[in-house]
Coordinates of C-alpha atoms in Angstrom, one line a residue:
Chain A
X22 CA -57.9 -15.6 3.8
X23 CA -57.1 -11.8 3.6
X24 CA -54.1 -10.4 1.7
X25 CA -51.9 -9.4 4.2
X26 CA -49.1 -8.2 2.1
X27 CA -48.9 -4.1 2.0
X28 CA -49.5 -3.0 -1.5
X29 CA -46.7 -0.3 -1.4
X30 CA -44.4 -3.4 -0.6
X31 CA -45.8 -5.2 -3.5
X32 CA -45.4 -2.8 -6.1
X33 CA -41.6 -2.5 -5.3
X34 CA -39.9 -4.6 -8.1
X35 CA -37.4 -7.3 -7.1
X36 CA -33.8 -6.8 -8.0
X37 CA -33.1 -7.0 -11.6
X38 CA -29.9 -9.7 -11.1
X39 CA -31.5 -12.3 -9.1
X40 CA -31.9 -14.7 -12.2
X41 CA -28.2 -14.1 -13.1
X42 CA -26.9 -14.7 -9.6
X43 CA -29.0 -18.0 -9.7
X44 CA -27.6 -19.2 -12.6
X45 CA -23.9 -17.8 -11.8
X46 CA -24.0 -19.4 -8.4
X47 CA -24.4 -22.9 -10.1
X48 CA -21.3 -22.7 -12.1
X49 CA -18.6 -23.9 -10.6
X50 CA -15.6 -22.0 -12.1
X51 CA -17.5 -18.8 -13.0
X52 CA -15.6 -15.7 -12.7
X53 CA -17.4 -13.1 -11.1
X54 CA -16.8 -9.4 -11.8
X55 CA -20.3 -8.8 -10.2
X56 CA -19.2 -8.2 -6.5
X57 CA -19.9 -4.6 -5.6
X58 CA -17.4 -4.9 -2.5
X59 CA -13.6 -4.5 -1.7
X60 CA -11.9 -7.8 -2.1
X61 CA -9.5 -6.5 0.8
X62 CA -9.6 -7.7 4.2
X63 CA -10.8 -4.9 6.9
X64 CA -7.1 -3.9 7.9
X65 CA -6.1 -5.6 10.9
X66 CA -5.9 -2.7 13.2
X67 CA -9.5 -2.3 12.9
X68 CA -10.3 -6.0 13.2
X69 CA -8.0 -5.8 16.4
X70 CA -10.3 -3.1 17.8
X71 CA -13.2 -5.0 17.0
X72 CA -12.2 -8.0 18.9
X73 CA -10.8 -6.0 21.8
X74 CA -14.2 -4.2 22.2
X75 CA -15.7 -7.5 22.8
X76 CA -13.0 -8.9 25.2
X77 CA -13.5 -5.9 27.1
X78 CA -17.3 -6.7 27.3
X79 CA -18.2 -3.8 25.4
X80 CA -21.6 -5.4 24.2
X81 CA -24.2 -2.7 25.1
X82 CA -26.2 -0.1 23.4
X83 CA -24.3 3.0 22.5
X84 CA -26.1 6.3 22.5
X85 CA -28.6 6.3 19.8
X86 CA -26.7 8.6 17.6
X87 CA -23.5 6.5 18.2
X88 CA -20.5 6.5 20.4
X89 CA -19.6 10.2 21.4
X90 CA -15.9 9.3 20.3
X91 CA -16.7 7.9 17.0
X92 CA -18.8 11.0 15.9
X93 CA -15.8 13.0 17.1
X94 CA -13.6 11.3 14.8
X95 CA -16.1 11.4 12.3
X96 CA -16.4 15.5 12.3
X97 CA -12.4 15.3 12.2
X98 CA -12.6 13.0 9.3
X99 CA -15.2 15.5 7.5
X100 CA -13.1 18.6 8.3
X101 CA -9.6 17.0 7.3
X102 CA -11.1 15.4 3.9
X103 CA -13.6 17.5 2.6
X104 CA -13.1 20.7 4.7
X105 CA -16.7 20.5 6.4
X106 CA -17.4 21.2 10.0
X107 CA -20.1 19.3 11.9
X108 CA -21.1 19.4 15.5
X109 CA -20.6 15.7 16.8
X110 CA -23.2 16.3 19.7
X111 CA -25.8 17.3 17.1
X112 CA -25.2 17.1 13.5
X113 CA -23.9 13.5 12.9
X114 CA -25.9 10.3 13.5
X115 CA -24.0 7.0 12.9
X116 CA -26.1 4.3 11.1
X117 CA -26.4 0.5 10.1
X118 CA -24.6 1.2 6.8
X119 CA -24.7 4.0 4.4
X120 CA -28.1 2.4 3.4
X121 CA -29.9 3.0 6.6
X122 CA -28.7 6.4 6.7
X123 CA -30.4 7.0 3.0
X124 CA -33.3 5.4 4.4
X125 CA -33.9 7.5 7.5
X126 CA -32.8 10.8 5.5
X127 CA -35.7 10.0 3.1
X128 CA -38.0 9.0 5.9
X129 CA -37.4 11.9 8.0
X130 CA -38.0 14.5 5.2
X131 CA -40.6 13.3 2.6
X132 CA -44.4 13.7 3.1
X133 CA -46.4 11.4 1.0
X134 CA -46.4 12.8 -2.7
X135 CA -43.1 14.6 -2.5
X136 CA -40.8 14.1 -5.4
X137 CA -37.4 13.0 -5.0
X138 CA -35.1 13.5 -8.3
X139 CA -32.4 11.3 -8.9
X140 CA -29.8 10.6 -11.4
X141 CA -29.9 7.2 -13.0
X142 CA -28.1 4.6 -13.5
X143 CA -27.8 4.5 -9.7
X144 CA -27.7 2.3 -6.7
X145 CA -30.4 -0.2 -6.6
X146 CA -32.1 0.9 -3.4
X147 CA -32.8 4.5 -4.3
X148 CA -36.1 4.0 -5.9
X149 CA -37.5 1.4 -3.3
X150 CA -36.3 3.8 -0.5
X151 CA -38.3 6.6 -2.0
X152 CA -41.1 4.4 -2.4
X153 CA -41.2 3.0 1.1
X154 CA -41.0 6.6 2.4
X155 CA -44.3 7.5 0.5
X156 CA -42.3 9.5 -1.8
X157 CA -42.4 9.6 -5.7
X158 CA -39.6 8.6 -7.7
X159 CA -38.1 10.7 -10.4
X160 CA -35.1 9.4 -12.4
X161 CA -33.3 11.6 -14.5
X162 CA -31.7 9.4 -17.1
X163 CA -28.0 10.3 -17.6
X164 CA -25.8 8.8 -20.7
X165 CA -22.4 8.2 -21.2
X166 CA -22.0 11.3 -23.6
X167 CA -22.2 13.3 -20.6
X168 CA -20.1 10.8 -18.9
X169 CA -23.0 10.0 -16.7
X170 CA -22.5 13.4 -14.7
X171 CA -26.2 15.5 -13.8
X172 CA -25.9 18.9 -15.8
X173 CA -28.1 21.5 -14.4
X174 CA -30.2 21.5 -17.6
X175 CA -31.3 18.1 -16.9
X176 CA -32.1 18.5 -13.2
X177 CA -34.0 21.7 -14.2
X178 CA -36.2 19.7 -16.5
X179 CA -36.7 17.2 -14.1
X180 CA -38.1 19.6 -11.2
X181 CA -41.8 20.4 -10.7
X182 CA -43.4 22.1 -7.8
X183 CA -43.4 18.7 -6.0
X184 CA -39.8 18.2 -5.9
X185 CA -38.4 18.5 -2.4
X186 CA -35.4 16.6 -2.9
X187 CA -32.3 15.7 -5.1
X188 CA -30.6 12.3 -4.3
X189 CA -27.1 12.3 -5.7
X190 CA -24.5 9.5 -5.4
X191 CA -20.7 10.4 -6.6
X192 CA -18.5 8.6 -7.1
X193 CA -21.1 6.7 -8.7
X194 CA -22.4 2.7 -8.4
X195 CA -22.7 1.5 -11.1
X196 CA -21.0 4.2 -13.7
X197 CA -17.9 4.9 -11.7
X198 CA -18.8 8.8 -12.9
X199 CA -17.4 11.6 -11.0
X200 CA -18.8 15.3 -10.3
X201 CA -15.8 17.5 -10.2
X202 CA -16.1 20.8 -8.4
X203 CA -17.1 22.8 -11.6
X204 CA -19.8 20.4 -12.2
X205 CA -21.2 20.7 -8.9
X206 CA -21.1 24.6 -8.7
X207 CA -23.1 24.5 -12.1
X208 CA -25.6 22.3 -10.3
X209 CA -26.0 24.5 -7.0
X210 CA -27.9 27.5 -8.5
X211 CA -30.4 25.2 -9.9
X212 CA -30.7 23.5 -6.4
X213 CA -31.2 27.1 -4.7
X214 CA -33.6 28.1 -7.1
X215 CA -36.0 25.4 -6.3
X216 CA -35.3 25.3 -2.5
X217 CA -34.1 21.5 -2.8
X218 CA -33.0 19.4 0.0
X219 CA -29.9 17.3 -1.1
X220 CA -29.4 13.9 0.0
X221 CA -25.5 13.3 -1.1
X222 CA -24.7 9.8 -0.9
X223 CA -20.7 9.7 -1.0
X224 CA -19.8 6.4 0.1
X225 CA -17.2 6.0 -2.5
X226 CA -15.8 9.5 -1.6
X227 CA -12.3 8.0 -0.8
X228 CA -12.1 6.2 -4.2
X229 CA -11.6 9.2 -6.4
X230 CA -8.8 8.8 -8.9
X231 CA -8.7 12.2 -10.6
X232 CA -8.9 14.8 -8.2
X233 CA -9.9 14.6 -4.5
X234 CA -13.5 14.1 -4.1
X235 CA -15.6 17.3 -3.4
X236 CA -18.6 17.3 -1.4
X237 CA -21.5 19.2 -2.7
X238 CA -22.1 20.4 0.8
X239 CA -18.9 22.3 1.0
X240 CA -20.1 24.7 -1.7
X241 CA -21.5 28.2 -0.6
X242 CA -25.1 27.8 0.6
X243 CA -25.4 24.1 0.4
X244 CA -24.2 23.0 3.7
X245 CA -27.6 24.0 5.4
X246 CA -29.5 22.0 2.8
X247 CA -27.6 18.9 2.5
X248 CA -27.6 15.7 4.2
X249 CA -24.3 14.0 3.3
X250 CA -24.4 10.2 3.8
X251 CA -20.6 8.2 4.3
X252 CA -19.9 5.2 5.9
X253 CA -16.9 2.6 6.2
X254 CA -17.9 -0.3 3.7
X255 CA -16.2 0.8 0.6
X256 CA -13.2 2.9 2.0
X257 CA -12.1 0.8 4.8
X258 CA -13.2 -2.7 3.3
X259 CA -15.9 -3.1 6.3
X260 CA -19.1 -3.9 4.4
X261 CA -20.2 -6.7 7.0
X262 CA -19.5 -4.2 9.7
X263 CA -22.4 -2.3 8.9
X264 CA -21.9 0.9 9.6
X265 CA -22.3 4.4 8.0
X266 CA -23.1 7.8 9.0
X267 CA -24.9 10.8 8.4
X268 CA -24.1 14.7 8.5
X269 CA -26.5 17.4 8.3
X270 CA -27.8 20.4 10.2
X271 CA -29.0 19.7 13.6
X272 CA -32.6 20.4 12.7
X273 CA -32.4 17.6 9.8
X274 CA -30.4 15.0 12.3
X275 CA -32.8 15.7 15.1
X276 CA -35.6 14.2 13.0
X277 CA -33.4 11.4 11.1
X278 CA -32.3 10.4 14.6
X279 CA -36.1 9.9 15.7
X280 CA -36.5 7.3 12.8
X281 CA -33.3 5.7 13.6
X282 CA -33.9 5.5 17.5
X283 CA -37.4 3.8 17.0
X284 CA -36.4 1.4 14.1
X285 CA -32.8 0.3 14.9
X286 CA -31.9 2.0 18.5
X287 CA -28.0 2.3 17.8
X288 CA -25.6 1.1 15.3
X289 CA -23.6 -2.3 16.6
X290 CA -21.2 -1.6 19.4
X291 CA -18.2 -3.3 18.4
X292 CA -18.3 -1.9 14.9
X293 CA -18.1 1.5 16.4
X294 CA -15.3 1.0 18.4
X295 CA -13.6 -0.5 15.1
X296 CA -14.5 2.3 13.2
X297 CA -12.8 4.9 15.7
X298 CA -9.6 2.9 14.8
X299 CA -10.2 3.0 11.0
X300 CA -10.7 7.1 11.1
X301 CA -7.8 7.4 13.4
X302 CA -5.2 5.3 11.9
X303 CA -6.5 4.3 8.6
X304 CA -5.6 6.8 6.3
X305 CA -2.8 4.6 5.0
X306 CA -4.8 1.8 4.6
X307 CA -7.3 3.6 2.3
X308 CA -4.2 5.2 0.4
X309 CA -2.9 1.7 -0.4
X310 CA -6.3 0.1 -1.3
X311 CA -7.3 3.3 -3.5
X312 CA -3.9 3.2 -5.6
X313 CA -4.5 -0.8 -6.1
X314 CA -7.9 -0.1 -7.4
X315 CA -6.7 2.8 -9.8
X316 CA -4.1 0.1 -11.5
X317 CA -6.7 -2.3 -11.9
X318 CA -9.0 0.5 -13.2
X319 CA -6.4 1.5 -15.7
X320 CA -5.8 -2.3 -16.6
X321 CA -9.4 -2.9 -17.6
X322 CA -9.7 0.3 -19.3
X323 CA -6.5 -0.9 -21.5
X324 CA -8.3 -4.1 -22.2
X325 CA -11.4 -2.4 -23.3
X326 CA -9.6 -0.3 -25.8
X327 CA -7.8 -3.4 -27.1
X328 CA -11.1 -5.3 -27.8
X329 CA -12.8 -1.7 -29.0
X330 CA -15.4 -2.1 -26.5
X331 CA -16.5 1.8 -25.6
X332 CA -16.4 2.7 -22.4
X333 CA -16.0 6.3 -20.7
X334 CA -13.3 6.8 -18.6
X335 CA -14.6 6.0 -14.9
X336 CA -12.7 8.0 -12.3
X337 CA -14.7 6.9 -9.2
X338 CA -15.5 3.7 -6.9
X339 CA -14.3 0.5 -8.5
X340 CA -16.8 0.0 -11.6
X341 CA -16.6 0.3 -15.3
X342 CA -19.8 0.7 -17.4
X343 CA -18.8 -0.3 -20.8
X344 CA -21.2 0.2 -24.0
X345 CA -22.7 -3.0 -25.1
X346 CA -25.3 -1.9 -27.4
X347 CA -23.4 -2.7 -30.8
X348 CA -24.5 -6.5 -30.0
X349 CA -28.2 -5.6 -30.4
X350 CA -29.0 -7.3 -27.2
X351 CA -30.5 -6.0 -23.9
X352 CA -28.0 -6.0 -21.3
X353 CA -29.5 -8.8 -19.6
X354 CA -29.5 -10.9 -22.8
X355 CA -25.6 -10.1 -23.1
X356 CA -24.8 -10.7 -19.4
X357 CA -26.6 -14.0 -19.8
X358 CA -25.0 -14.9 -23.1
X359 CA -21.4 -14.2 -21.6
X360 CA -22.0 -16.1 -18.7
X361 CA -22.9 -19.3 -20.6
X362 CA -20.5 -19.1 -23.0
X363 CA -17.5 -17.8 -21.0
X364 CA -18.3 -18.2 -17.4
X365 CA -18.0 -14.5 -16.6
X366 CA -20.4 -12.7 -14.5
X367 CA -21.1 -9.4 -15.0
X368 CA -24.2 -7.3 -14.1
X369 CA -26.7 -5.9 -16.3
X370 CA -26.8 -2.0 -16.6
X371 CA -30.6 -2.3 -16.7
X372 CA -30.5 -3.5 -13.1
X373 CA -29.4 0.1 -12.1
X374 CA -32.3 2.0 -14.1
X375 CA -33.9 1.7 -17.7
X376 CA -31.2 4.1 -19.0
X377 CA -28.7 1.9 -17.7
X378 CA -29.6 -1.0 -20.6
X379 CA -26.7 -1.2 -23.4
X380 CA -24.2 -1.2 -20.6
X381 CA -22.8 -3.7 -18.4
X382 CA -21.3 -3.2 -14.7
X383 CA -17.9 -4.3 -14.5
X384 CA -16.7 -4.5 -10.8
X385 CA -12.8 -4.3 -10.6
X386 CA -12.8 -5.3 -7.1
X387 CA -10.5 -8.3 -8.1
X388 CA -7.2 -9.2 -8.5
X389 CA -5.2 -8.4 -11.8
X390 CA -5.0 -12.1 -12.5
X391 CA -8.4 -12.7 -12.5
X392 CA -9.2 -9.5 -14.2
X393 CA -6.7 -10.5 -16.9
X394 CA -8.5 -14.0 -17.4
X395 CA -12.0 -12.5 -17.6
X396 CA -10.8 -10.1 -19.8
X397 CA -9.4 -12.5 -22.1
X398 CA -12.8 -14.2 -22.1
X399 CA -15.0 -11.3 -22.6
X400 CA -12.5 -10.5 -25.7
X401 CA -13.2 -13.8 -27.1
X402 CA -16.9 -13.6 -26.6
X403 CA -16.9 -9.9 -28.0
X404 CA -15.0 -11.5 -31.1
X405 CA -17.2 -14.2 -31.7
X406 CA -20.6 -11.8 -31.4
X407 CA -19.0 -9.5 -33.9
X408 CA -18.1 -12.3 -36.4
X409 CA -22.1 -13.5 -36.3
Chain B
X22 CA 11.5 9.1 -15.1
X23 CA 10.3 10.4 -11.6
X24 CA 11.4 8.2 -8.7
X25 CA 7.8 7.5 -7.6
X26 CA 7.2 5.5 -11.0
X27 CA 10.2 3.6 -10.5
X28 CA 9.0 2.7 -7.1
X29 CA 5.7 1.6 -8.4
X30 CA 7.0 -0.5 -10.9
X31 CA 9.3 -1.9 -8.2
X32 CA 6.3 -2.5 -6.1
X33 CA 4.4 -4.2 -8.7
X34 CA 7.2 -6.8 -9.4
X35 CA 8.1 -7.2 -5.6
X36 CA 4.3 -8.4 -5.2
X37 CA 4.5 -10.8 -8.7
X38 CA 7.4 -10.8 -10.7
X39 CA 5.5 -12.5 -13.3
X40 CA 3.7 -9.2 -14.5
X41 CA 4.5 -8.6 -18.1
X42 CA 5.8 -5.3 -19.1
X43 CA 2.5 -4.9 -20.9
X44 CA 0.6 -5.7 -17.8
X45 CA 2.6 -3.1 -15.8
X46 CA 2.0 -0.3 -18.4
X47 CA -1.6 -1.0 -18.4
X48 CA -1.8 -0.7 -14.6
X49 CA 0.3 2.5 -14.4
X50 CA -0.7 4.3 -17.4
X51 CA 2.3 3.9 -19.1
X52 CA 3.7 2.9 -22.7
X53 CA 4.9 -0.6 -22.9
X54 CA 8.3 0.3 -24.0
X55 CA 8.8 2.8 -21.4
X56 CA 8.3 0.3 -18.8
X57 CA 10.3 -2.4 -20.6
X58 CA 13.2 0.3 -20.6
X59 CA 12.9 1.2 -17.2
X60 CA 13.0 -2.3 -15.9
X61 CA 16.1 -2.9 -18.0
X62 CA 17.8 0.2 -16.6
X63 CA 17.1 -1.2 -12.9
X64 CA 18.5 -4.7 -13.9
X65 CA 21.8 -2.6 -15.2
X66 CA 21.8 -0.4 -12.1
X67 CA 21.2 -3.7 -9.6
X68 CA 18.0 -2.1 -8.1
X69 CA 16.4 -5.1 -9.4
X70 CA 19.1 -8.2 -8.6
X71 CA 16.9 -11.0 -9.3
X72 CA 13.5 -12.7 -9.9
X73 CA 12.5 -15.3 -7.6
X74 CA 9.2 -17.5 -6.8
X75 CA 8.0 -17.5 -3.4
X76 CA 8.0 -21.2 -2.4
X77 CA 6.3 -22.7 0.5
X78 CA 8.6 -25.9 0.9
X79 CA 6.5 -26.9 3.9
X80 CA 3.8 -28.2 1.1
X81 CA 6.5 -29.9 -0.7
X82 CA 8.3 -33.5 0.0
X83 CA 11.5 -31.6 0.8
X84 CA 12.3 -32.4 4.6
X85 CA 15.3 -29.6 4.8
X86 CA 15.1 -27.2 7.5
X87 CA 15.8 -23.2 7.2
X88 CA 18.0 -21.6 10.2
X89 CA 18.9 -18.3 11.2
X90 CA 22.6 -17.7 12.7
X91 CA 23.1 -14.8 15.0
X92 CA 26.8 -13.7 15.0
X93 CA 29.0 -11.7 17.0
X94 CA 32.2 -10.6 15.8
X95 CA 35.2 -8.4 16.5
X96 CA 35.0 -5.6 13.8
X97 CA 38.4 -5.2 12.1
X98 CA 40.6 -1.7 12.0
X99 CA 40.0 0.0 8.5
X100 CA 37.5 -2.4 7.0
X101 CA 34.8 -2.3 9.9
X102 CA 32.1 -5.2 9.1
X103 CA 32.9 -5.2 5.3
X104 CA 35.6 -7.8 5.2
X105 CA 34.0 -10.1 7.7
X106 CA 30.9 -9.6 5.7
X107 CA 32.5 -10.4 2.5
X108 CA 34.0 -13.8 4.0
X109 CA 30.7 -15.0 5.0
X110 CA 28.5 -14.0 1.9
X111 CA 31.0 -15.9 -0.3
X112 CA 29.6 -19.2 1.1
X113 CA 26.9 -20.6 -1.4
X114 CA 25.3 -21.9 2.1
X115 CA 24.4 -18.3 3.3
X116 CA 21.1 -17.2 1.7
X117 CA 20.9 -13.7 3.3
X118 CA 23.1 -11.8 5.3
X119 CA 22.6 -8.6 7.5
X120 CA 24.3 -6.4 9.6
X121 CA 22.3 -5.6 12.6
X122 CA 22.2 -3.1 15.6
X123 CA 21.7 -4.5 18.9
X124 CA 22.9 -7.5 21.1
X125 CA 24.9 -9.1 18.1
X126 CA 26.3 -7.9 14.9
X127 CA 25.1 -10.3 11.9
X128 CA 22.2 -12.3 10.9
X129 CA 23.0 -15.0 8.7
X130 CA 20.1 -16.8 7.1
X131 CA 21.2 -20.4 5.8
X132 CA 19.9 -21.9 2.7
X133 CA 17.6 -25.0 3.6
X134 CA 19.8 -28.0 4.5
X135 CA 19.6 -31.0 6.8
X136 CA 20.4 -30.7 10.3
X137 CA 23.4 -32.5 9.9
X138 CA 24.7 -30.1 7.2
X139 CA 23.5 -26.9 9.0
X140 CA 25.5 -28.2 12.2
X141 CA 28.6 -28.6 10.2
X142 CA 28.3 -25.4 8.2
X143 CA 28.2 -23.4 11.6
X144 CA 30.8 -25.2 13.4
X145 CA 33.3 -25.7 10.7
X146 CA 32.7 -22.7 8.6
X147 CA 31.2 -19.6 10.6
X148 CA 32.1 -20.5 14.1
X149 CA 35.9 -20.8 13.2
X150 CA 36.3 -17.4 11.5
X151 CA 38.8 -15.8 13.2
X152 CA 36.7 -12.6 13.9
X153 CA 33.9 -14.6 15.2
X154 CA 33.2 -14.2 19.0
X155 CA 30.1 -16.4 19.2
X156 CA 27.3 -17.8 17.3
X157 CA 23.7 -18.7 18.2
X158 CA 21.6 -21.1 15.6
X159 CA 18.1 -20.6 15.5
X160 CA 16.0 -23.1 13.6
X161 CA 13.1 -22.1 11.5
X162 CA 10.0 -24.2 12.9
X163 CA 7.2 -22.9 10.5
X164 CA 7.0 -19.8 7.9
X165 CA 3.6 -18.1 8.0
X166 CA 4.5 -15.0 6.2
X167 CA 7.4 -14.3 3.7
X168 CA 7.9 -11.0 1.8
X169 CA 4.6 -9.7 2.8
X170 CA 2.7 -13.0 1.6
X171 CA 0.7 -15.0 4.0
X172 CA 2.0 -18.8 3.3
X173 CA -0.2 -20.6 6.0
X174 CA -3.5 -19.4 5.3
X175 CA -4.5 -18.6 1.8
X176 CA -7.0 -16.1 1.3
X177 CA -10.4 -17.4 0.3
X178 CA -13.1 -15.0 -1.5
X179 CA -15.9 -15.1 0.5
X180 CA -18.1 -12.7 -1.3
X181 CA -21.1 -13.5 -2.9
X182 CA -20.8 -14.2 -6.8
X183 CA -23.3 -11.2 -7.9
X184 CA -24.3 -8.5 -5.7
X185 CA -26.1 -5.3 -7.1

């Protein structure tokens, strides 16, 4: 029989944490700090709106771009939070999570062989999504020395005549790194010089603890070449609702919408109604959750300092990315040993790109009680490893 | 110390009185000593009036019940409601006492007791206070949420153990 599987798909590597997950799922009292999603419930007013939309029988397709009232709220959100103005009619598309928005942005813009530069470590799906769009992934290795911020020099070195786009994600998963306004301002001239499209995944934008998040699209000359991706999963604790959005100039959205309408049709209707309530009434929910994450972040960093585990100060998302290279193991080996010795699951940094090796990703979307217990186990493990 | 940090310490302690000064210091990015001093100062000033465990008695063998009594009273010249309140809150049977706006004046929450004890207390202690015009006693049938905590349905973490 013929091999029915597409060669392109075969080349895509499986997620680097599967094996660890299999081991972790069999240990009954494992403390996992591996989960990359909020531990808060979706605020009740949002859930209620979703339920109400079902009661009202709003169970049919919406417009391909999404409910117009939701797009209007998204436009208001972008203006209120990041000073960006988008036309709800033509410059916004509602997607099935931020992930779909990234996918359709790449598929709508890449021709075969186009290179996409992106800083690593990064969210696991960037490379596969670029490959699925027939693009060529060009990772830019970052390090904790520059707090995992993308510098103009590193970008300049990665750009070739084939580079079409730069894909960035700040605040960052897995490092928790942020890019401040001045970092972005330094990057912009390189982007303009090489006439690049920017796909800016800002899904963690509301979880920024040092200063308010700045969208790269708000810098001079950048809006017309930027697709801003955002969504509800992280800010509003709505991961399972699968709802995101993209904002970009009409000419780009038009083609993203083409991919979206033939592949997806439209995002789930009840999720869209729930999201309207999230944007209208959810600012205080975001503030409460963000403050709680910030407290946990500080707590975690203090514990790292006590156990002398080097970790640059992460100011965004809900991850810390401590350096475990002193133990002379790969990050995967470290995670497996920690899991077996102390029943604590964390994610190897290498799962987010080769340059993430030597680090582990620790999510602090957990209660202080869980973090406290996990940190005393980690401290014990680190001490034992150092005594060896 | 600025008011906001005091509030932050209070909010954390209200959510979990077992947080140590060290925990709170780490969470708020402060020095442990500073947090300790601030908590002690708030205890002295009676901003912090005590520390309690939030108990779901329904999960124990205790069969006593909780009751809430609405009181309508005649306020006194010169003292308003103060002297009446003092008469009421002195009783060890009274857990909480609030002066209310609306159709009645005081809400008295009684400590858990048997039905007989509650009946006795209301009829022989509260109802006979000179200024009390009327009482209405309500029995708590079930507690679902108290002090912002859900008692009936403990939250279960349904997330996958590890995600990318």
